[in-house]
XYZ file of C-alpha atoms in Angstrom:
138
model
C -12.178 10.467 -29.269
C -13.805 8.359 -26.606
C -16.014 10.401 -23.776
C -14.924 10.328 -20.339
C -17.559 8.294 -18.397
C -17.340 7.793 -14.318
C -16.020 4.443 -15.124
C -12.987 5.801 -17.171
C -12.678 8.578 -14.407
C -12.266 5.653 -11.861
C -9.777 3.869 -14.027
C -7.688 7.037 -14.968
C -7.683 7.966 -11.296
C -6.853 4.300 -10.038
C -3.735 4.170 -12.617
C -2.766 7.652 -11.642
C -2.958 6.473 -7.741
C -1.519 3.158 -8.056
C 1.425 4.396 -9.870
C 2.406 7.250 -7.349
C 1.854 5.021 -4.327
C 3.098 1.446 -5.307
C 5.003 2.153 -8.579
C 6.477 -0.810 -10.554
C 5.193 -3.065 -7.514
C 1.644 -2.146 -7.816
C 1.969 -2.756 -11.781
C 3.504 -6.043 -11.147
C 0.440 -7.047 -8.858
C -2.094 -5.955 -11.500
C -0.099 -7.492 -14.419
C 0.110 -10.824 -12.345
C -3.684 -10.933 -12.221
C -4.424 -10.530 -15.640
C -4.364 -13.884 -16.902
C -6.070 -15.748 -14.157
C -8.235 -13.051 -12.362
C -8.557 -10.076 -14.456
C -11.674 -8.748 -12.748
C -9.497 -8.651 -9.642
C -7.234 -6.458 -11.172
C -9.945 -4.351 -12.191
C -11.394 -4.170 -8.696
C -7.907 -3.139 -7.445
C -7.665 -0.535 -10.027
C -11.345 0.880 -9.926
C -12.449 0.221 -6.337
C -9.265 0.389 -4.486
C -7.062 3.171 -6.097
C -9.604 4.905 -8.144
C -12.570 5.405 -5.405
C -10.998 4.891 -2.013
C -7.252 5.910 -2.259
C -8.050 9.008 -4.828
C -10.664 10.166 -1.976
C -10.325 13.638 -0.421
C -9.818 14.046 3.101
C -6.400 11.944 3.769
C -3.117 12.426 2.037
C -1.169 9.337 0.615
C 0.853 9.177 3.846
C -1.790 9.132 5.914
C -3.754 6.331 4.231
C -0.740 4.089 3.521
C 0.134 4.019 7.356
C -3.566 3.033 7.886
C -3.251 0.578 5.329
C 0.382 -0.905 6.921
C -1.469 -0.877 10.550
C -4.394 -2.930 8.861
C -2.162 -5.453 7.186
C 0.006 -5.721 9.965
C -2.784 -6.536 12.180
C -4.141 -9.059 9.938
C -0.903 -11.007 10.031
C -1.609 -13.233 7.040
C -0.941 -10.535 4.158
C 2.766 -10.098 4.081
C 3.092 -9.525 0.392
C 0.520 -7.003 0.485
C 2.354 -5.663 3.303
C 5.592 -5.293 1.808
C 4.172 -3.525 -1.087
C 2.292 -1.055 1.230
C 5.354 -0.262 3.163
C 6.964 0.560 0.056
C 4.190 2.552 -0.928
C 4.266 4.540 2.322
C 8.270 5.379 1.746
C 7.374 6.000 -1.991
C 4.584 8.879 -0.806
C 7.028 10.214 1.792
C 6.354 8.480 4.998
C 9.199 8.316 7.579
C 10.619 4.605 8.146
C 10.360 5.637 11.739
C 6.626 6.631 11.370
C 6.354 2.996 9.872
C 7.652 1.134 12.498
C 5.810 2.978 14.974
C 2.432 2.302 13.508
C 3.463 -1.205 13.274
C 4.744 -1.256 17.030
C 1.331 0.084 17.790
C -0.221 -2.944 16.353
C 1.630 -4.989 19.115
C -1.204 -3.768 21.517
C -4.341 -4.472 19.377
C -3.202 -7.399 17.196
C -0.503 -9.301 19.416
C 3.041 -9.452 19.602
C 3.140 -12.354 16.597
C 1.478 -9.395 14.190
C 3.753 -6.749 15.107
C 6.872 -9.115 14.838
C 5.775 -10.166 11.453
C 5.124 -6.573 10.454
C 8.843 -5.658 11.558
C 10.108 -8.148 9.604
C 8.462 -7.355 6.496
C 9.628 -3.501 6.835
C 13.321 -4.659 7.720
C 13.235 -6.442 4.348
C 11.792 -3.561 2.537
C 14.128 -1.228 4.071
C 16.926 -3.460 3.434
C 15.849 -3.636 -0.126
C 16.138 -0.115 -0.356
C 19.204 0.736 1.666
C 17.404 2.455 4.547
C 18.611 2.330 7.888
C 15.591 3.514 10.028
C 17.632 3.919 13.197
C 19.111 7.296 11.413
C 16.435 7.924 8.483
C 14.359 11.313 9.373
C 17.045 12.154 12.259
C 18.751 15.241 12.259
């Protein structure tokens, strides 16, 4: 049996966090990189999910809302934004909270970024059959 090294622990934490947050969409990203940039796939697993997303202090919902805000503000990361909007839903974030975070970015990143963020959210919500006007109410 192989001994557990810090590197293996990072990978195990990363795999577990990726699965819980992004599910199949996250696995698809990792798998899509294996033939052309396997190192990038490893960095995403080990650093992004194994080290950063797995840190204590913030729950996954808070981390995903921060990620949605950052990707919205960037304005040029629609595929990643959609994955993380889905991830936010997967870890229990309310659709209304996701929209509020995106709207907040209109102040700091501009209306075009917020409009693009809302469009990405609409696509993810539509794919999941979520009506954000009624989700989380009542």
